[in-house]
Coordinates of C-alpha atoms and ligand atoms in Angstrom, one line a residue:
X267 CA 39.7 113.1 101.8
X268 CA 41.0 115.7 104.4
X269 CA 41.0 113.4 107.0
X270 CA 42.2 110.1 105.8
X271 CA 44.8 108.6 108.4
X272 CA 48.1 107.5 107.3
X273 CA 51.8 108.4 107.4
X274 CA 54.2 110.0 104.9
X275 CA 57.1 108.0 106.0
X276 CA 58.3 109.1 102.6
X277 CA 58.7 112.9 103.6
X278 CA 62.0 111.7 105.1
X279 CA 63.3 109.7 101.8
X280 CA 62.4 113.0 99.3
X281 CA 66.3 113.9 98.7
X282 CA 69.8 112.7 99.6
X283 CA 70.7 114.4 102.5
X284 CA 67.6 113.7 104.3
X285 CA 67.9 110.4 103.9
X286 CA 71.8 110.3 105.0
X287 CA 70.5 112.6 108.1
X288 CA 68.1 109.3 109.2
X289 CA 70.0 107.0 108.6
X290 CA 70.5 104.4 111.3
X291 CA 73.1 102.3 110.5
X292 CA 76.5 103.8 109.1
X293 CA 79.6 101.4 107.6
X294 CA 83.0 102.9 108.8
X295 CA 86.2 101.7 107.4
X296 CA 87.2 100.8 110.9
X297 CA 84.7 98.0 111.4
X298 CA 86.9 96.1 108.1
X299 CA 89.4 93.4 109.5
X300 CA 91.0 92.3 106.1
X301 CA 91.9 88.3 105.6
X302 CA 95.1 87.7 103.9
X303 CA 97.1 84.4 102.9
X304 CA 100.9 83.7 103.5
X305 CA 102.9 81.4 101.9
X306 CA 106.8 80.8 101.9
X307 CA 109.2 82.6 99.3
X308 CA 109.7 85.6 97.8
X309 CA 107.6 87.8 95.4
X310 CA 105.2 85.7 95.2
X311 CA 101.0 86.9 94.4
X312 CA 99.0 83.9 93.4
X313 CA 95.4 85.0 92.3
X314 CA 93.0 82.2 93.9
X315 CA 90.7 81.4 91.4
X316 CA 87.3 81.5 92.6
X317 CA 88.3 84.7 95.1
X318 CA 88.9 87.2 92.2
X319 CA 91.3 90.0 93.3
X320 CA 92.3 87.9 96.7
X321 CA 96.2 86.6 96.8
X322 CA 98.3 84.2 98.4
X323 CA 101.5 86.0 99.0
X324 CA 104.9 86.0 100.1
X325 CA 105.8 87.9 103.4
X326 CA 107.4 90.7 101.4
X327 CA 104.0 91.0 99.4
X328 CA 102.0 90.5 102.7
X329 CA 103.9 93.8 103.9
X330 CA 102.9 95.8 101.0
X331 CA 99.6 94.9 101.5
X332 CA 99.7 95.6 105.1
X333 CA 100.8 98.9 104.8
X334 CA 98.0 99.8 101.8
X335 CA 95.6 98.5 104.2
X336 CA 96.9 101.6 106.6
X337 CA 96.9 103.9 104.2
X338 CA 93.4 103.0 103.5
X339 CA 91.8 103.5 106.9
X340 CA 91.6 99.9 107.5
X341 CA 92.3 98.8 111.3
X342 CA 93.2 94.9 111.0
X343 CA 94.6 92.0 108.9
X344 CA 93.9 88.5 109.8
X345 CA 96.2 86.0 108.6
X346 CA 96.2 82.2 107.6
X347 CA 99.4 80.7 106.6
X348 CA 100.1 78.0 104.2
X349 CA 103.3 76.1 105.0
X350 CA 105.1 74.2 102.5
X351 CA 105.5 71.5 104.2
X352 CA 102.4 69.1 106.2
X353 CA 102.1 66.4 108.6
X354 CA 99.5 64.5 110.6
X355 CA 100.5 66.4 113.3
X356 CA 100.6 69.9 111.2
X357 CA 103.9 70.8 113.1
X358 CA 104.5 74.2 111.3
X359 CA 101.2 75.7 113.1
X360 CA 103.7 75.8 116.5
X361 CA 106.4 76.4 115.2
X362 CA 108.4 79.4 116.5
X363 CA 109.7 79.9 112.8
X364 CA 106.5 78.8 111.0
X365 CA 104.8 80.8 108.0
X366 CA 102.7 82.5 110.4
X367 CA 105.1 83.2 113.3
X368 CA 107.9 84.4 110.4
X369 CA 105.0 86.7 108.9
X370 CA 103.7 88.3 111.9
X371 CA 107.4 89.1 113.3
X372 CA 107.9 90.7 109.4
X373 CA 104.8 92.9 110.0
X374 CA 105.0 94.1 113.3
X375 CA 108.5 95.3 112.6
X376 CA 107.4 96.8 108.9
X377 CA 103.9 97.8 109.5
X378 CA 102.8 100.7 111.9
X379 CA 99.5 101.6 113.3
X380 CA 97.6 97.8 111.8
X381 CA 96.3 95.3 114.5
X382 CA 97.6 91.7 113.6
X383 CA 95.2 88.9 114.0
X384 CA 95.9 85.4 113.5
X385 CA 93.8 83.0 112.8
X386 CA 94.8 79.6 114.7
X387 CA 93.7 76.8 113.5
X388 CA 95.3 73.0 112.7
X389 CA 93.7 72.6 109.1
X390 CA 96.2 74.7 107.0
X391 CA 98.7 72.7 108.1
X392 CA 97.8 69.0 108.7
X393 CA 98.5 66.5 105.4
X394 CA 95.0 65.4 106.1
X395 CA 93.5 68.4 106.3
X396 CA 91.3 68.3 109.3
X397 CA 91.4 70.6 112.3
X398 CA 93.1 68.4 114.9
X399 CA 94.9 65.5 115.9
X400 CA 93.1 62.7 114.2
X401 CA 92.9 59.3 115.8
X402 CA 91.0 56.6 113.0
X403 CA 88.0 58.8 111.9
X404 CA 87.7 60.8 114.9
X405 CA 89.2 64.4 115.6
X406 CA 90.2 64.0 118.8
X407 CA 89.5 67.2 120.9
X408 CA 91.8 67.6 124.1
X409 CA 94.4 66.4 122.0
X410 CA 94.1 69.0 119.6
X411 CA 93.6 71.9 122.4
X412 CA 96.4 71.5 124.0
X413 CA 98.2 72.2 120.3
X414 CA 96.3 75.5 119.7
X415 CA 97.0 76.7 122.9
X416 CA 100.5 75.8 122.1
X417 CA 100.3 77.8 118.5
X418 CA 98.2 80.4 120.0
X419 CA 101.4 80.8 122.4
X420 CA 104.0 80.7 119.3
X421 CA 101.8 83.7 117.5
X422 CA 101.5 85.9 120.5
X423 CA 105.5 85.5 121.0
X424 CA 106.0 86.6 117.4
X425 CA 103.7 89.7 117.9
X426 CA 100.4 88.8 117.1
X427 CA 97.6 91.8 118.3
X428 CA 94.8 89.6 118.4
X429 CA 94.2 85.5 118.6
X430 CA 91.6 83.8 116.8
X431 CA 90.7 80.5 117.0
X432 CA 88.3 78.8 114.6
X433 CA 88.7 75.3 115.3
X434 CA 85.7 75.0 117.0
X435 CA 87.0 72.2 120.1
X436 CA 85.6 72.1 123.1
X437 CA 87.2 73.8 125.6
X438 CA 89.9 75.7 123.4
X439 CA 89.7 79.4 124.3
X440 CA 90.0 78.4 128.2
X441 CA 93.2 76.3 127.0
X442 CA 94.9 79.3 125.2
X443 CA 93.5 81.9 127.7
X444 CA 95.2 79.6 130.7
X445 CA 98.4 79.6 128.5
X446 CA 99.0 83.1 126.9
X447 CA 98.5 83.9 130.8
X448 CA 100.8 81.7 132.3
X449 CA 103.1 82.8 129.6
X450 CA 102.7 86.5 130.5
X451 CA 100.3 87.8 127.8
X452 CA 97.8 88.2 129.8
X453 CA 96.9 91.5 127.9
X454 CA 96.1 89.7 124.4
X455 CA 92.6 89.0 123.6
X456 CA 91.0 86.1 122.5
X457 CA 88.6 86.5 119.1
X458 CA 86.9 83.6 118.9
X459 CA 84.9 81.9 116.0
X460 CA 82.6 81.2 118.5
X461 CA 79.6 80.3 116.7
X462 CA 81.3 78.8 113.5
X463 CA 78.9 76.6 111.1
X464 CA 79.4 73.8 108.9
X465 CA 79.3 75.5 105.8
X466 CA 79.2 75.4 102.1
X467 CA 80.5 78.9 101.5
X468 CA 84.1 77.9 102.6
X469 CA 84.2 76.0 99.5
X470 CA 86.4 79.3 97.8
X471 CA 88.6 79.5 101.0
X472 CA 89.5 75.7 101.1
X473 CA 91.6 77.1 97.6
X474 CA 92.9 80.2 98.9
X475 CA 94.1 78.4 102.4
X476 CA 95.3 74.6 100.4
X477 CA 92.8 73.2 103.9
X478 CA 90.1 71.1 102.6
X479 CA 89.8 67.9 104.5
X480 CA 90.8 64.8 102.4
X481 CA 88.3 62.7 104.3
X482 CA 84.9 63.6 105.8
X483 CA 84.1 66.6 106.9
X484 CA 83.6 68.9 109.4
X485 CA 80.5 67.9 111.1
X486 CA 82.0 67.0 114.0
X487 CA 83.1 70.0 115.6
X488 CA 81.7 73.0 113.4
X489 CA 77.4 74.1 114.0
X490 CA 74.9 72.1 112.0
X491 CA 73.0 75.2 110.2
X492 CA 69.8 74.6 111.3
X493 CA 70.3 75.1 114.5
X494 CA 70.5 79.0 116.6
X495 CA 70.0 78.1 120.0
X496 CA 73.1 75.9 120.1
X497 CA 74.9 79.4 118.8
X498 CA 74.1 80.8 121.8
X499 CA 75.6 78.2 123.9
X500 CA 78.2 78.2 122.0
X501 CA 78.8 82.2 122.6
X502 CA 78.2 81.5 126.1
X503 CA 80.8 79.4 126.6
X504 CA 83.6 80.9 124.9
X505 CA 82.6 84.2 126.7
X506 CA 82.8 82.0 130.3
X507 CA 86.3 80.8 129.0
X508 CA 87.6 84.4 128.3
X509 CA 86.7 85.0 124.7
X510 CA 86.9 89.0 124.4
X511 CA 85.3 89.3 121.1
X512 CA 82.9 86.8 119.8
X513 CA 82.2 85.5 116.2
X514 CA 79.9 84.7 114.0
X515 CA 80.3 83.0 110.6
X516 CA 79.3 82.9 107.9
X517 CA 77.2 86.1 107.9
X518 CA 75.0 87.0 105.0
X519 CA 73.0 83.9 105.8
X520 CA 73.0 84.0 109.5
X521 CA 71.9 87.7 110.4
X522 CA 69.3 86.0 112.6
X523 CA 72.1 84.6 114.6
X524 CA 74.5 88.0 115.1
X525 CA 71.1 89.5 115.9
X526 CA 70.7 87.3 119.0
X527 CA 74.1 86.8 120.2
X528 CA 74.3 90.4 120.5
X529 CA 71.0 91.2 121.8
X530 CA 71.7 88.4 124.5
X531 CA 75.5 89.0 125.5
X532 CA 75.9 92.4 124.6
X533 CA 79.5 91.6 123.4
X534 CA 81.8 93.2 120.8
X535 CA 80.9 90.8 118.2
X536 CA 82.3 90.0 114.9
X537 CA 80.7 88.6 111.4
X538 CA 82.7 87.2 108.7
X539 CA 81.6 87.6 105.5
X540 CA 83.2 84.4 104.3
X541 CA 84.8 83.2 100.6
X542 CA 81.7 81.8 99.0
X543 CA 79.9 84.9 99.5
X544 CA 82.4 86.8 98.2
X545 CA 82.9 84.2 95.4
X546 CA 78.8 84.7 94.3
X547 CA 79.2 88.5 94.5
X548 CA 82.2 89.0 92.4
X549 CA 80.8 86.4 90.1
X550 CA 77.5 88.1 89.8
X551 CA 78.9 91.1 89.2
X552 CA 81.3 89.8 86.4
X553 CA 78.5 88.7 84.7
X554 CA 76.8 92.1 84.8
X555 CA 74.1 90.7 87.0
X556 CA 75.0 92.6 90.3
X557 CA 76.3 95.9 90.6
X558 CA 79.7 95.1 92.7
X559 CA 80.1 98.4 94.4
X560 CA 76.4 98.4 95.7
X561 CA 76.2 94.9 96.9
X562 CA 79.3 94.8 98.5
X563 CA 78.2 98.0 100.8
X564 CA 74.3 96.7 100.9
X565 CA 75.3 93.5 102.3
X566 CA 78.1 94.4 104.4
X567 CA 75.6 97.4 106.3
X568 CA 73.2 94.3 106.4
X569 CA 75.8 92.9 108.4
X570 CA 76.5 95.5 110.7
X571 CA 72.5 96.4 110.7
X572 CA 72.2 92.8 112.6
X573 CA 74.4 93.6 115.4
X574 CA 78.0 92.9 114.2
X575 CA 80.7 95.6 115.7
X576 CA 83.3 94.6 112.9
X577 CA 83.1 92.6 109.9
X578 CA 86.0 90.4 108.3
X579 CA 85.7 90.5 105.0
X580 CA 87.8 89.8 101.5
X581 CA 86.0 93.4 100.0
X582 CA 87.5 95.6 102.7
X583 CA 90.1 97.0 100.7
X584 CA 87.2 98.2 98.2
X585 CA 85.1 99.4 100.4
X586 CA 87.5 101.7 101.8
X587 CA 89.0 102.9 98.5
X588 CA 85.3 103.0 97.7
X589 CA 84.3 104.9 100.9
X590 CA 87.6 107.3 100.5
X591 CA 85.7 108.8 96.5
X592 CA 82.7 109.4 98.5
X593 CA 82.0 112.7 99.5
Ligands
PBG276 C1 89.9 77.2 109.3 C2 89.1 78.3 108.7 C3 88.1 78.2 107.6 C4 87.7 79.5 107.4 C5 88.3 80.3 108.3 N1 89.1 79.6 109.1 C6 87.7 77.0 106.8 C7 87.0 75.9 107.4 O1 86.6 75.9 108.6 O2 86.8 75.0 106.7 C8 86.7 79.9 106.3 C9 86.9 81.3 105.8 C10 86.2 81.6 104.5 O3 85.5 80.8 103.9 O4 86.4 82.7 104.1 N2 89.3 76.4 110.2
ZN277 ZN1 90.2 74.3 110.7

């Protein structure tokens, strides 16, 4: 009996404090970049329905929001606008008085002390929903790059901390990097959804953002799941075209991948915890089946646990007012 061989890796689980003196892998409030919706008017805080307790809002709303999201601790926003108006050619995405150009102007002059990142993307804002120029059946690529860069240019002009592009073309952060450059922001970085999947969890967010595609899919540009060497391509060559931060999405069900893009690169490297697994948590947890405040910081430390530096995601505001009770 004396001598049997094994391990108490227990003796460092016994009590609390122990365990929060080993542990490896710590959530901060800072790592939250918060995703919120604008649309045009006034007063205006629509309740998606399948994204319990996330809002499309009105600029004046948006602020409010903004400046809770200081208050709590957060560091980011990023925003998606909704325009009232679409075309083929989604002309509101570059426009200088767009949804998204009006709302970051409003925040940057309201809103102290909160990076503003905008997502830039065509499918928010095209009638037929699809991330680019479309030409028969086919979304035409350096058609549609040449636009970002243009909207990219529209959002750093209005303010915008941060651009994020999550189209997923070929080619598009060296188009906006070669652009915000020649136009003198050579200082803004570039977060890009580099390693974006085809996914089913954006079913919620294709509500919140009004962006589904009315034809087709997104096949064509976005990552076929089942692949994770092609992420890494994918990383690569944003990283070669100037991408400062890199991203990964969804997360919850891709932890293998932010594993190896930052083993590999090494580079400050986002997750985004995307609507539909947001959607399944809340749902869960209205059902009694999940407790919300435990699975929301189990899966997000999961996140962070697999490599990811910061982590957009719709429980942010939660989790900090969640952190903030905490001891
Ligand atoms: C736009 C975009 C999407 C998301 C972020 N930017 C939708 C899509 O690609 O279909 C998804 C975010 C989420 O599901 O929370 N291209
Ligand atoms: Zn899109």
């Amino acid at each position: 009996m004396e001598n049997l061989n094994f391990r108490r890796l227990r003796r460092l689980r016994y009590n609390p404090i122990i365990r929060d003196m080993v542990r490896e892998t710590r959530l901060h409030k800072t790592d939250l970049i918060y995703p919120l919706f604008v649309v045009n008017g006034t007063n205006i805080k629509k309740e998606v329905g399948s994204m319990p307790g996330v809002f499309q809002q009105s600029i004046d709303n948006i602020i409010k929001d903004c400046n809770e999201c200081v208050e709590l601790g957060i560091s980011a926003v990023l925003l998606f606008g909704i325009p009232d108006k679409k075309d083929e050619v989604g002309s509101d995405c570059y426009d200088e008085n767009g949804i998204i150009q009006r709302a970051v102007r409003a925040i940057k002059k309201e809103v102290q002390n909160l990076v503003v990142i905008t997502d830039v993307c065509m499918c928010e804002y095209t009638s037929h929903g699809h991330c680019g120029i479309v030409k028969g059946d086919e979304i035409m690529n350096d058609e549609t790059i040449e636009l970002l860069a243009k909207s990219a240019l529209t959002h750093a002009q209005a303010g915008a901390d941060i651009i994020a592009p999550s189209d997923m073309m070929d080619g598009r952060v060296a188009t906006i990097r070669a652009m915000l450059d020649e136009n003198g922001f050579m200082k803004t970085p570039i977060m890009s959804y580099a390693a974006k999947y085809a996914s089913s969890y954006y079913g919620p967010f294709r509500e919140a953002a009004e962006g589904a595609p009315k034809f087709g899919d997104r096949k064509s540009h976005q990552m076929d799941f089942g692949n994770a060497d092609e992420a890494l391509r994918e990383i690569e060559e944003d990283i070669i075209e100037g991408a400062d931060i890199v991203m990964v999405k969804p997360a919850g069900a891709y932890l293998d991948v932010i594993y190896r893009v930052k083993q590999m690169f090494g580079m400050p490297t986002a997750a985004y915890q995307v609507s539909g697994e947001y959607a399944m948590y809340k749902a869960a947890a209205r059902l009694g089946w999940l407790d919300e405040e435990k699975i929301m910081l189990e899966s997000l430390t999961a996140i962070k646990r697999a490599g990811a530096d910061m982590i957009l995601t719709y429980f942010a505001k939660d989790v900090a007012r969640w952190m903030g009770k905490q001891k």
